[in-house]
CSV table of C-alpha atoms and ligand atoms in Angstrom, one decimal:
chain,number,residue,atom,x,y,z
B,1,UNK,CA,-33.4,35.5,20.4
B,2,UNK,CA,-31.2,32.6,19.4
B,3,UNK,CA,-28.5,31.2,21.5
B,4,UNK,CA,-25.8,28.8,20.2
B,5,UNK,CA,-24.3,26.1,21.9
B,6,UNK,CA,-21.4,25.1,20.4
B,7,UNK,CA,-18.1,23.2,21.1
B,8,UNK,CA,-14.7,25.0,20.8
B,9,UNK,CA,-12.5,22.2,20.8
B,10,UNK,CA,-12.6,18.6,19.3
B,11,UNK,CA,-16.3,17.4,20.3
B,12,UNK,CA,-17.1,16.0,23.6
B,13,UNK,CA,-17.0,19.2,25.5
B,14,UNK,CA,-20.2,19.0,27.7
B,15,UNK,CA,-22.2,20.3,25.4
B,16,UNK,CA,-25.0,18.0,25.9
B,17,UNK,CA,-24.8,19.1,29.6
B,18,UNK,CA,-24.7,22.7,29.0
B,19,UNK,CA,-27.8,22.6,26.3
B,20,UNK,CA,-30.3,20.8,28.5
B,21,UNK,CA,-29.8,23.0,31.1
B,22,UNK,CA,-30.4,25.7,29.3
B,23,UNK,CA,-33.6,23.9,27.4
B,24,UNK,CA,-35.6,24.9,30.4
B,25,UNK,CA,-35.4,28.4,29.4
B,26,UNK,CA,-35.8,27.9,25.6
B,27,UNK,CA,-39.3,27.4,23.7
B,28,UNK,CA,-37.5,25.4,20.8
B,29,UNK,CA,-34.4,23.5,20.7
B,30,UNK,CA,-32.9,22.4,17.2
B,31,UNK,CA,-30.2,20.2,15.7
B,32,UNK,CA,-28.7,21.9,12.7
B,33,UNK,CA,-26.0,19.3,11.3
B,34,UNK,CA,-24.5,16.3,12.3
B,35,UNK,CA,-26.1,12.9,12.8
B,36,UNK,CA,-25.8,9.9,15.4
B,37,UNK,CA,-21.9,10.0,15.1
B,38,UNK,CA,-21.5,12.1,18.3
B,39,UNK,CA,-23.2,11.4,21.4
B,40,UNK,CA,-24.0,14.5,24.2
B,41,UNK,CA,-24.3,12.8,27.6
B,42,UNK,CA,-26.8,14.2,30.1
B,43,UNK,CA,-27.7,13.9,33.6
B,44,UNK,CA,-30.6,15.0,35.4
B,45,UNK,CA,-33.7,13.8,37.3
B,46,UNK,CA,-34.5,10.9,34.9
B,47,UNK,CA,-31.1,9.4,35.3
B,48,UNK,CA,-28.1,8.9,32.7
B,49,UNK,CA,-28.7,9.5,28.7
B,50,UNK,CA,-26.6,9.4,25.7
B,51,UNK,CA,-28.8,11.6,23.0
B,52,UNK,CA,-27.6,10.6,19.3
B,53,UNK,CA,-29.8,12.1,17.0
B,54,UNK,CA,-32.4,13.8,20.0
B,55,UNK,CA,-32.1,17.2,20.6
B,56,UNK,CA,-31.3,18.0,24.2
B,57,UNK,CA,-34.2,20.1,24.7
B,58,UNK,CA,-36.3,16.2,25.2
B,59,UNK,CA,-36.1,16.0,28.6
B,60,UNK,CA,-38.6,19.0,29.3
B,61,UNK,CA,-41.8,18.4,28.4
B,62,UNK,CA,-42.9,21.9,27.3
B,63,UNK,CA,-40.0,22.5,24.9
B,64,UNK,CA,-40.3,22.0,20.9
B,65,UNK,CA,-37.5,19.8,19.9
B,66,UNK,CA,-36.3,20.2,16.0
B,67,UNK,CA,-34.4,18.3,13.4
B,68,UNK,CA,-32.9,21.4,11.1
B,69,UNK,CA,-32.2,20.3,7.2
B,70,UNK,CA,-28.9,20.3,8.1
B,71,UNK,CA,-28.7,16.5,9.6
B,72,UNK,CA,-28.1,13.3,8.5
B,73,UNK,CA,-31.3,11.4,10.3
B,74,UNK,CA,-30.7,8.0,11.3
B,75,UNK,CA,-34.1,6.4,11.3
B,76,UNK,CA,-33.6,3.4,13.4
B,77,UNK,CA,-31.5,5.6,15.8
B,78,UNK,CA,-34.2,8.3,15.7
B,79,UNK,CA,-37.1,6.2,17.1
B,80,UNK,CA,-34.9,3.8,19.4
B,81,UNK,CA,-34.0,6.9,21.2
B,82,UNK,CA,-37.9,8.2,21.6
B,83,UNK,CA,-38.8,4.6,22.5
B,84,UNK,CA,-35.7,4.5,25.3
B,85,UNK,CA,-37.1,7.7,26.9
B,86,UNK,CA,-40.5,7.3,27.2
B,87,UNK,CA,-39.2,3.6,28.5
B,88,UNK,CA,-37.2,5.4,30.8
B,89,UNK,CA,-40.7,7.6,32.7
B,90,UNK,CA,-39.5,10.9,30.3
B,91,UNK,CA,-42.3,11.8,29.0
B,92,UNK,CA,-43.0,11.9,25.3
B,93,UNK,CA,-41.1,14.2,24.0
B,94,UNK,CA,-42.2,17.4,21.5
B,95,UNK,CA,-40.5,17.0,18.4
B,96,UNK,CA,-40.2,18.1,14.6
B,97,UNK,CA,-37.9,16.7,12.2
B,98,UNK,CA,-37.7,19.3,9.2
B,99,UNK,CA,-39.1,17.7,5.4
B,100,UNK,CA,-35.9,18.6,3.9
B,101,UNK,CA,-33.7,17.1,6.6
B,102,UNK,CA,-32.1,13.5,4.6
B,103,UNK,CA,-32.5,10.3,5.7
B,104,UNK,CA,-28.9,8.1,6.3
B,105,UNK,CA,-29.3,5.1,4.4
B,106,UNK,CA,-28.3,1.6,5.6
B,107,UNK,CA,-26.1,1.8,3.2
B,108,UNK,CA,-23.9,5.0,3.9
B,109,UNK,CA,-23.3,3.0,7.0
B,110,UNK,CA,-21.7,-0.3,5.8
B,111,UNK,CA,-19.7,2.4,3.3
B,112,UNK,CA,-18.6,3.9,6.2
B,113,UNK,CA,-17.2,0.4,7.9
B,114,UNK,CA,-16.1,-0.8,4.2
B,115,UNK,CA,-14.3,2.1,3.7
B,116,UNK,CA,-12.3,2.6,7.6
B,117,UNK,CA,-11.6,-0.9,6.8
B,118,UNK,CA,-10.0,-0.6,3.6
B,119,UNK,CA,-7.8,2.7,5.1
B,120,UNK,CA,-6.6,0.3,7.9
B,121,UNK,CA,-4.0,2.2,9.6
B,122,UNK,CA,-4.8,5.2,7.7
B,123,UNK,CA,-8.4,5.4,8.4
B,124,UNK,CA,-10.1,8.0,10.2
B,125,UNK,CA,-11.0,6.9,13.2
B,126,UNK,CA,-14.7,7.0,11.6
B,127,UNK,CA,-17.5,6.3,14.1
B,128,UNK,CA,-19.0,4.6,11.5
B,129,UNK,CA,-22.5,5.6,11.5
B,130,UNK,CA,-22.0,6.7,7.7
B,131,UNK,CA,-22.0,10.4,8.5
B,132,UNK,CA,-19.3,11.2,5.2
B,133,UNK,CA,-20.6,8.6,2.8
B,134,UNK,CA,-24.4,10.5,3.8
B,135,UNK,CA,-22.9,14.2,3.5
B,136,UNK,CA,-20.9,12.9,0.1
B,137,UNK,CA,-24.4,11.8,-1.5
B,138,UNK,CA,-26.1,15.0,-0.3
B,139,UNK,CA,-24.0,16.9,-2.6
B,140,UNK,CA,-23.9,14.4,-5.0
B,141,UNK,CA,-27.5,15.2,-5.1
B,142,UNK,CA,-28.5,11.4,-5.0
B,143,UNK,CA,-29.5,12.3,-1.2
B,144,UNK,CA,-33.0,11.8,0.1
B,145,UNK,CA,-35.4,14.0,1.5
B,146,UNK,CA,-37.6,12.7,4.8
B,147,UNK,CA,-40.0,14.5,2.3
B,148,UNK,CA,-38.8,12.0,-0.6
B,149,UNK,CA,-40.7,8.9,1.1
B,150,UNK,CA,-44.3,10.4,0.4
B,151,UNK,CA,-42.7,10.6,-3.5
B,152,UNK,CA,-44.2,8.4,-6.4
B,153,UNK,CA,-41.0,8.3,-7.8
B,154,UNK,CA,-39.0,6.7,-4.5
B,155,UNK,CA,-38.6,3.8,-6.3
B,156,UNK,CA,-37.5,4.5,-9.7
B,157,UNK,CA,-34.4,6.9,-7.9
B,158,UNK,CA,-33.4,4.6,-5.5
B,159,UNK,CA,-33.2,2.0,-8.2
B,160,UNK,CA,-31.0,4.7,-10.1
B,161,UNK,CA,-28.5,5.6,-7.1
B,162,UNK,CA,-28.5,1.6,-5.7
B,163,UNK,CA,-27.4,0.8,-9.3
B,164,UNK,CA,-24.4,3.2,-9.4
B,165,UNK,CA,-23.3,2.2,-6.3
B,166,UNK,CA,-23.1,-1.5,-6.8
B,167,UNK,CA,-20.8,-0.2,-9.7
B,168,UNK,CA,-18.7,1.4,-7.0
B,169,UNK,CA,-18.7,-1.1,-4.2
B,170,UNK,CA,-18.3,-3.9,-6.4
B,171,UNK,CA,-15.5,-2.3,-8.1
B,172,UNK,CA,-13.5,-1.1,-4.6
B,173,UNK,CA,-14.7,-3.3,-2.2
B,174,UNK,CA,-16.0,-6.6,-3.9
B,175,UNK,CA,-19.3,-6.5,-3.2
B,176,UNK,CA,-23.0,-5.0,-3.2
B,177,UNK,CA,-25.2,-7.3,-2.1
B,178,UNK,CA,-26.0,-4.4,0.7
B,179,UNK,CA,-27.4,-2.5,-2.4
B,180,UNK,CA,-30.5,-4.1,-3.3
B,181,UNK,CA,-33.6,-1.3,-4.2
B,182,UNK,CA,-36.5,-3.7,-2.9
B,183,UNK,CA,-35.0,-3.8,0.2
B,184,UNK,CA,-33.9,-0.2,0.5
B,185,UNK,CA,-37.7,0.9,-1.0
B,186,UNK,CA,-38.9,-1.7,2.2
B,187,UNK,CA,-36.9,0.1,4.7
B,188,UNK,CA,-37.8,3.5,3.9
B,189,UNK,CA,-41.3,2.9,3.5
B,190,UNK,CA,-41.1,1.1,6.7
B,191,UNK,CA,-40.8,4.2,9.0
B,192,UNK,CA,-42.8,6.2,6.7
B,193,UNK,CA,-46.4,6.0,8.8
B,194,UNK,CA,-44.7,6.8,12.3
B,195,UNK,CA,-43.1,9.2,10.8
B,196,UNK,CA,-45.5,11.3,9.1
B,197,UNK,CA,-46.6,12.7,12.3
B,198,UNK,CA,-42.9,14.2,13.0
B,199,UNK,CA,-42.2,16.0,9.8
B,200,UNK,CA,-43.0,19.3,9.9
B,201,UNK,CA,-42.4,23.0,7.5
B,202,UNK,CA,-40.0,24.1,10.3
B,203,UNK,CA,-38.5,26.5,8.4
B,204,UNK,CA,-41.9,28.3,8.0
B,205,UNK,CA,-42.2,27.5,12.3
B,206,UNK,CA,-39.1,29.1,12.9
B,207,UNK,CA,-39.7,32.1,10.7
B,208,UNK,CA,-42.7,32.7,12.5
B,209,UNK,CA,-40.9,31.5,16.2
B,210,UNK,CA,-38.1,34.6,15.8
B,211,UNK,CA,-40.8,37.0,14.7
B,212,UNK,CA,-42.3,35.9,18.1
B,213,UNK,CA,-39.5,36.5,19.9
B,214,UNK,CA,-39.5,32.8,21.1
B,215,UNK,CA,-36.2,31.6,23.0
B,216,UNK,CA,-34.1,29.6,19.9
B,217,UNK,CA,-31.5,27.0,21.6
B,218,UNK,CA,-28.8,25.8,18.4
B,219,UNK,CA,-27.4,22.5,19.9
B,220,UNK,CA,-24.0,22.1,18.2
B,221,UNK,CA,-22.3,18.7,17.6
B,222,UNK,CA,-18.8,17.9,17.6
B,223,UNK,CA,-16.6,21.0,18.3
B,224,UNK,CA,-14.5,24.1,15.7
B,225,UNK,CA,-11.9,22.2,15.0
B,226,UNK,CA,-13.8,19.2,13.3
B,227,UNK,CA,-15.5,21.8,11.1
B,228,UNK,CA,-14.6,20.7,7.0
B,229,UNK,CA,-13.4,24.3,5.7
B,230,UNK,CA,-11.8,25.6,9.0
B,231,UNK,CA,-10.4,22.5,11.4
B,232,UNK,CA,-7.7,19.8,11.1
B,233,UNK,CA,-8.7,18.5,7.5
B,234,UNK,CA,-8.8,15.5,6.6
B,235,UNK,CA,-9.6,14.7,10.2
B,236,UNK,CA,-12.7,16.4,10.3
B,237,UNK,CA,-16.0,15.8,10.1
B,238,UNK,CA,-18.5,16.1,7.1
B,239,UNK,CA,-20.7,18.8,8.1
B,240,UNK,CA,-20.3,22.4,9.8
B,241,UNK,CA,-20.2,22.6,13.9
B,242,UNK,CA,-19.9,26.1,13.3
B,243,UNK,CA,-22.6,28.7,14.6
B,244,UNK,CA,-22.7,30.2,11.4
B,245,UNK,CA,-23.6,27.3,9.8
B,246,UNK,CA,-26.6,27.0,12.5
B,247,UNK,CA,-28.1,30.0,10.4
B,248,UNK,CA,-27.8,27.4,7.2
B,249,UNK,CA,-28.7,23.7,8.8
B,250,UNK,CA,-31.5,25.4,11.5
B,251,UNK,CA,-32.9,27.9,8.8
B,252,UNK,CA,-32.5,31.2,10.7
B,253,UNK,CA,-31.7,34.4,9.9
B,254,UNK,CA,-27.9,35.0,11.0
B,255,UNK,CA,-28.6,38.3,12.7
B,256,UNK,CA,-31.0,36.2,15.0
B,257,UNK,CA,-27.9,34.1,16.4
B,258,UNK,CA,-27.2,37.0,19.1
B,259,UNK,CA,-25.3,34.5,21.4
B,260,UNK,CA,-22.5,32.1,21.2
B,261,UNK,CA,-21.7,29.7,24.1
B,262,UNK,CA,-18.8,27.9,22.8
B,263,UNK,CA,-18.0,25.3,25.3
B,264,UNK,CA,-14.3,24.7,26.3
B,265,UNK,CA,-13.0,22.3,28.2
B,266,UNK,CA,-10.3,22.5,31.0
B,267,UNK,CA,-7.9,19.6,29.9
B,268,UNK,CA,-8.2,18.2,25.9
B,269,UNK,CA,-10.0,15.0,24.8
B,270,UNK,CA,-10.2,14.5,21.4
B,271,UNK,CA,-11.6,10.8,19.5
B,272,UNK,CA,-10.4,9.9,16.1
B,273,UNK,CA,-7.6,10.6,14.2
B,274,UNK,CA,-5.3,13.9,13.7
B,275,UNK,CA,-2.8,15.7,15.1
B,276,UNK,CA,-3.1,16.7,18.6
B,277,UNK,CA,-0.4,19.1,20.1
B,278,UNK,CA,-0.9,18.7,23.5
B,279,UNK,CA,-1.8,14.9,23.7
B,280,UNK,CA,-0.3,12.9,26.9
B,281,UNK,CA,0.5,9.3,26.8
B,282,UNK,CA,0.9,6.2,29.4
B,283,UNK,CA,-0.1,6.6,33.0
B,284,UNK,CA,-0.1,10.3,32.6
B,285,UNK,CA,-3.3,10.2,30.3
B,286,UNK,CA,-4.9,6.8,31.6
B,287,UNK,CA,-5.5,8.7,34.8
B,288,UNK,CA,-7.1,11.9,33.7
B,289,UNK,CA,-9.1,9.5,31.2
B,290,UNK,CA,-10.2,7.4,34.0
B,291,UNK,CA,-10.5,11.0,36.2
B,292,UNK,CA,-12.6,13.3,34.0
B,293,UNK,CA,-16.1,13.3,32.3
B,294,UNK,CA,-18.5,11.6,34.3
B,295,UNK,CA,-17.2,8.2,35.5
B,296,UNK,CA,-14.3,8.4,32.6
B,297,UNK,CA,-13.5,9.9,28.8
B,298,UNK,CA,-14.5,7.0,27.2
B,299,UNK,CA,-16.8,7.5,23.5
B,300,UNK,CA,-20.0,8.2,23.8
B,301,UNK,CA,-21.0,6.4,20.6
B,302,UNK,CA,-18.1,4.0,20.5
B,303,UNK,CA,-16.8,3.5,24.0
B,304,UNK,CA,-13.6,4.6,22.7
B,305,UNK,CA,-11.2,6.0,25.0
B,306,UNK,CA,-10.5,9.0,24.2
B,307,UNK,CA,-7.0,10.8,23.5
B,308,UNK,CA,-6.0,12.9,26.0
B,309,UNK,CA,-4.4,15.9,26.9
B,310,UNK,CA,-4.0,19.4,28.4
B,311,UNK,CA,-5.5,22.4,28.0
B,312,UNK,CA,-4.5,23.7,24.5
B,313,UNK,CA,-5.1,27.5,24.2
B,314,UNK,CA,-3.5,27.9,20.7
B,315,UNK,CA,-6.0,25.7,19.7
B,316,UNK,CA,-9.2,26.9,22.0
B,317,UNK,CA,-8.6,30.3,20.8
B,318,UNK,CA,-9.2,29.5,17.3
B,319,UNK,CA,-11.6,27.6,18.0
B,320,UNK,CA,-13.3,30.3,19.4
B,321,UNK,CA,-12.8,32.7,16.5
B,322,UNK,CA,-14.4,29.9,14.2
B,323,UNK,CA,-17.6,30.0,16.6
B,324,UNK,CA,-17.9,33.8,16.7
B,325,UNK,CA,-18.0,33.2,20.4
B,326,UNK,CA,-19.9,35.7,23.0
B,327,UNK,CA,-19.0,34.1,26.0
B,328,UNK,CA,-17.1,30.6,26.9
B,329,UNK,CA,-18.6,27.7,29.0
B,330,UNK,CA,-15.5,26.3,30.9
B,331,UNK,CA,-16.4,22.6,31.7
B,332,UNK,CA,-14.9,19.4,33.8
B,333,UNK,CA,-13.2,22.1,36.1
B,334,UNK,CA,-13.3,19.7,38.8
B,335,UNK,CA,-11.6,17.2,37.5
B,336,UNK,CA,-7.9,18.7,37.5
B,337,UNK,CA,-8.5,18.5,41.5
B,338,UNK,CA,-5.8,16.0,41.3
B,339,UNK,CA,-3.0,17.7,40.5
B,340,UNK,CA,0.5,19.6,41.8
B,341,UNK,CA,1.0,21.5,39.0
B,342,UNK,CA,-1.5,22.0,36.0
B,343,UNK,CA,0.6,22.1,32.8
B,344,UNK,CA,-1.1,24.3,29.7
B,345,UNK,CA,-0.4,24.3,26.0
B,346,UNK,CA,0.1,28.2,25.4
B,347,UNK,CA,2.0,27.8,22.3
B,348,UNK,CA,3.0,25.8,19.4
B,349,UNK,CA,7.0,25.4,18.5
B,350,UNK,CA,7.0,24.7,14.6
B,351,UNK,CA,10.5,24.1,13.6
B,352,UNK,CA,11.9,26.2,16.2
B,353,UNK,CA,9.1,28.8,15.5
B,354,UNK,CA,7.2,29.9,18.5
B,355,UNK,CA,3.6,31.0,17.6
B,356,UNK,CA,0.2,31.0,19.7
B,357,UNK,CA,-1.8,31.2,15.8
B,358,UNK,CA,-3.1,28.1,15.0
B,359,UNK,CA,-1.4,26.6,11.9
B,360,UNK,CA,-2.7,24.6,8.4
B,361,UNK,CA,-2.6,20.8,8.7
B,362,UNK,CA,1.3,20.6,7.0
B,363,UNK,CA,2.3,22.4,10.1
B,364,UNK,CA,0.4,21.4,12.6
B,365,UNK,CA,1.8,17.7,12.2
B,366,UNK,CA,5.0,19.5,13.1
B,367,UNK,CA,4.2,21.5,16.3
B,368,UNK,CA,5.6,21.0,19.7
B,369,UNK,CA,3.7,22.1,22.9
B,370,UNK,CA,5.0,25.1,24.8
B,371,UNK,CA,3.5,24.3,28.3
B,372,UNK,CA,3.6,27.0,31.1
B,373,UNK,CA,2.3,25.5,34.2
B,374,UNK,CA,-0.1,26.7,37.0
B,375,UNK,CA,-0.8,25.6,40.6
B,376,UNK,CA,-3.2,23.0,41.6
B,377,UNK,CA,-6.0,23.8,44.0
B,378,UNK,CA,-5.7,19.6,45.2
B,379,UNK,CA,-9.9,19.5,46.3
B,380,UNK,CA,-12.9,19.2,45.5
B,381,UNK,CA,-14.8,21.5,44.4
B,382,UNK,CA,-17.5,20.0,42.9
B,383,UNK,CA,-20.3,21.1,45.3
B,384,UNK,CA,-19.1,25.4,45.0
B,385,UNK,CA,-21.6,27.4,43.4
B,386,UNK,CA,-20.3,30.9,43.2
B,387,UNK,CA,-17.0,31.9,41.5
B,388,UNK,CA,-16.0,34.1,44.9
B,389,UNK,CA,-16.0,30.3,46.7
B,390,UNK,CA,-13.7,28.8,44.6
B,391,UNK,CA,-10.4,28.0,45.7
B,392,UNK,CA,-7.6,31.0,44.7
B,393,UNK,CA,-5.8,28.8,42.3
B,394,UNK,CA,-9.0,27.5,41.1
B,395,UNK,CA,-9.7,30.9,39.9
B,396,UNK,CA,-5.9,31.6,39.1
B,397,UNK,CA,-6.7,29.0,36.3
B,398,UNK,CA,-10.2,30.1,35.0
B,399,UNK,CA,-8.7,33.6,34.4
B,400,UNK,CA,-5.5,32.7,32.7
B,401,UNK,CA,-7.5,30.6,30.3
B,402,UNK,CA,-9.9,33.4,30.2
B,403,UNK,CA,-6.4,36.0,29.3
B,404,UNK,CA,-5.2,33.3,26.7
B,405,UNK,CA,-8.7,32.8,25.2
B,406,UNK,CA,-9.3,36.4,24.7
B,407,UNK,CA,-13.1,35.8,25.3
B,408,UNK,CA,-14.8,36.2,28.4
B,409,UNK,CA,-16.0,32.8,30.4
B,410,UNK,CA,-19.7,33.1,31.9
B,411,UNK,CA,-19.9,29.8,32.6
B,412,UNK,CA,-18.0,27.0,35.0
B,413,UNK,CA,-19.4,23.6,35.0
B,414,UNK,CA,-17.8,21.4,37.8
B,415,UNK,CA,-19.9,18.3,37.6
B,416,UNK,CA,-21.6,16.4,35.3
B,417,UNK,CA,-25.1,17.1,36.9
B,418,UNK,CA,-27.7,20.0,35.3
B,419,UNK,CA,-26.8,22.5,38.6
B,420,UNK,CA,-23.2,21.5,39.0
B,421,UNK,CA,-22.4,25.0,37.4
B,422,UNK,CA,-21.5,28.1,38.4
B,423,UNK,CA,-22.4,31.8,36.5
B,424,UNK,CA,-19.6,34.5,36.8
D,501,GDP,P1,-20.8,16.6,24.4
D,501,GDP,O1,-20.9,15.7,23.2
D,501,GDP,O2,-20.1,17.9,24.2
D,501,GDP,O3,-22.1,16.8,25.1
D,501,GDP,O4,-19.9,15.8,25.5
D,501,GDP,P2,-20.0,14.3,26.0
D,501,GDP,O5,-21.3,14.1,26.6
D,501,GDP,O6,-19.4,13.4,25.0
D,501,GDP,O7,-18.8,14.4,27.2
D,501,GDP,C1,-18.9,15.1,28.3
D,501,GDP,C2,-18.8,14.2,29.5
D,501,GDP,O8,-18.5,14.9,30.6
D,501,GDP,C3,-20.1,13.5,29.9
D,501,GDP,O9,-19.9,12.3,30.5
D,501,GDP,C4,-20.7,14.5,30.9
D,501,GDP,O10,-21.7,13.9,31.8
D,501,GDP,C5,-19.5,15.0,31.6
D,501,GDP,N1,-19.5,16.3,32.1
D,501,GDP,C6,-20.0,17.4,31.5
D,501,GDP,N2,-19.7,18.5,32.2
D,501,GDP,C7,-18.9,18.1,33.2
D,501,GDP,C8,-18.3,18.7,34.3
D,501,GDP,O11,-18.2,19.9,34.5
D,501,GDP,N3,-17.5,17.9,35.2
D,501,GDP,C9,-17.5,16.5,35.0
D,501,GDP,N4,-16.8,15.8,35.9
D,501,GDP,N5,-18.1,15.9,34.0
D,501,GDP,C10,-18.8,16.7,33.1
């Protein structure tokens, strides 16, 4: 019924990859926390996209697209996505953005930036798009509802929340001239006539859609180990990438998320801030940075470059576990073509400890990698399609991942293209 797609490590997995493909065999594909902080690249017959706040499933014209309650909505992003599309000869995409889903303010933004600035050295490696200043005000309740624009009272509360603010930004960061209700009310109301047409009851559509037996894709953003309760806090994110929480963010019935493709990738990348056990530095890193993803591991939002390192199975494991994983999607396979030897992280030294469970933050900060290291297939294998026609060591490598995971890969992407992938 419903199928999660969900990353198992840090973010930037191939997710984006991995959902559009399977959009063509899904009647509905929905969005169920996050916002435009993360970006899922994707390659197919209409070229190169980054999708921010678009759900996946855009690209095929007969699939319903969905905006669950659970994100943080970047207006300006939102449309300025739709308008690059159809700009682009995709056609107009199908799409519902729930009535409870909230609405990122142009302020949670500049907090965002205020706030990364004031950390300096300690900040978070925020991509600044005001994803934990929006997720902080949700539960603050001062939050507002897409629903909130069609309100008689819009006004009067964002004069009441705008007020309280100032209080705060003046106080911390000197100023809050960004904080001015006419010119919040104007921005809101701005959008509100194109999007009228978007905002839908999709909780009432998707109760209906699994009574249906429609085909549910749950895109996932960011990856286990960014998740608030559960990952490397403080250097998470603000808002569940688990599958469970898809249930919550999507509005599902749990028992209708039957699958869980957590995608894994073969080497590490991770953006932002945090510990990173297996993380490789100099020219080690700067050529599998400038080697893997699609033309190099750079941010999709920010342009970044991303931290990289090899494949940690303490930490892919768990991540796992946190996804309630069915079966794993193993992706960028073709880049470690490259190498002699392929070193990977199988356990963590903590203090002269060995242990393959993945520790709390205090310890974490403390562990060593324990590398065991495999034979490189040294080709390319980025045009095989069946797991038999893989190089031996090729394979060698999928199954000792597979035997450290503890949960079975389906699923070998080995290219950034929609068929570069291969089923097992
Ligand atoms: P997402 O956020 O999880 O969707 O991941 P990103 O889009 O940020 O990063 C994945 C990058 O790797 C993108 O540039 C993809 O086009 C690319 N990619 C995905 N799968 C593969 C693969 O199997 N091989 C290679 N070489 N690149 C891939």
């Amino acid at each position: 019924m419903a199928t999660a797609v969900v990353g198992g490590n840090w973010g930037d997995e191939g997710k984006g990859k991995l959902t559009d493909m399977m959009a063509g065999d899904s009647d509905i594909v929905i969005r169920f926390q996050g916002g435009s902080n993360a970006g899922h690249t994707i390659v197919n017959r209409y070229g190169k996209f980054v999708l921010h706040i678009l759900p996946s499933g855009v690209f095929h014209k007969d699939t319903v697209n969905i905006i669950g309650p659970g994100v943080a909505l970047n207006l300006d992003g939102f449309f300025s996505e739709i308008d690059s599309l159809v700009a682009r000869g995709v056609p107009k995409p199908r799409l519902m953005i729930s009535e409870r889903a909230q609405i990122v303010m142009p302020y949670h933004v500049i907090f965002d930036k205020l706030e990364e600035e004031r950390l300096g050295p300690q900040s978070f490696g925020s991509t600044k798009s005001g994803i934990a200043p929006f997720y902080s005000d949700k539960y603050l309740k001062i939050g507002f509802q897409v629903s909130d624009l069609f309100d008689d009272d819009l006004y009067s509360r964002i004069k009441d929340v705008a007020g309280v603010k100032a209080l705060y930004a003046e106080s911390v960061y000197g100023r809050s001239d960004f904080l001015d209700t006419d010119t919040l009310y104007g921005y809101l109301k701005g959008f509100a006539d194109r999007l009228l047409p978007y905002t839908a009851d999709t909780t009432s559509y998707l109760y209906n859609a699994v009574k249906e037996g429609k085909r549910i894709l749950l895109e996932g953003q960011l990856g286990a180990l960014r998740d608030p309760d559960n990952g490397i806090y403080p250097f998470v994110t603000s808002s569940s990438p688990l599958a469970g929480y898809a249930a919550v963010g999507a509005v599902l019935p749990p028992h209708a998320i039957d699958r869980v493709v957590t995608v894994i990738k073969s080497y590490s990348s991770c953006v932002g801030a945090g510990a990173f056990v297996s993380e490789i530095f100099g020219s080690e890193a700067s050529e599998l940075r400038d080697r893997g993803g699609d033309g190099g591991e750079y941010g999709a939002t920010t342009g970044r470059p991303r931290r990289m390192g090899w494949f940690d199975a303490v930490a892919s494991r768990y991540g796992c576990i946190l996804q309630g994983t069915t079966e794993v999607a193993l992706t960028v396979l073709d880049v470690l073509g490259y190498l002699d030897k392929i070193p990977v992280c199988t356990a963590y030294d903590i203090d002269g400890e060995i242990t393959e469970q993945f520790p709390v933050t205090r310890l974490l900060k403390r562990a060593k990698p324990v590398y065991e290291y495999l034979e490189g297939w040294k080709c390319d294998i980025r045009s095989v399609r069946s797991y038999a026609d893989l190089p031996e060591r090729a394979k060698d490598y999928v199954e000792f991942i597979e035997s450290k995971l503890g949960f079975p890969i389906k699923m070998i992407s080995n290219g950034p293209k929609r068929d570069d992938i291969i089923f097992r």
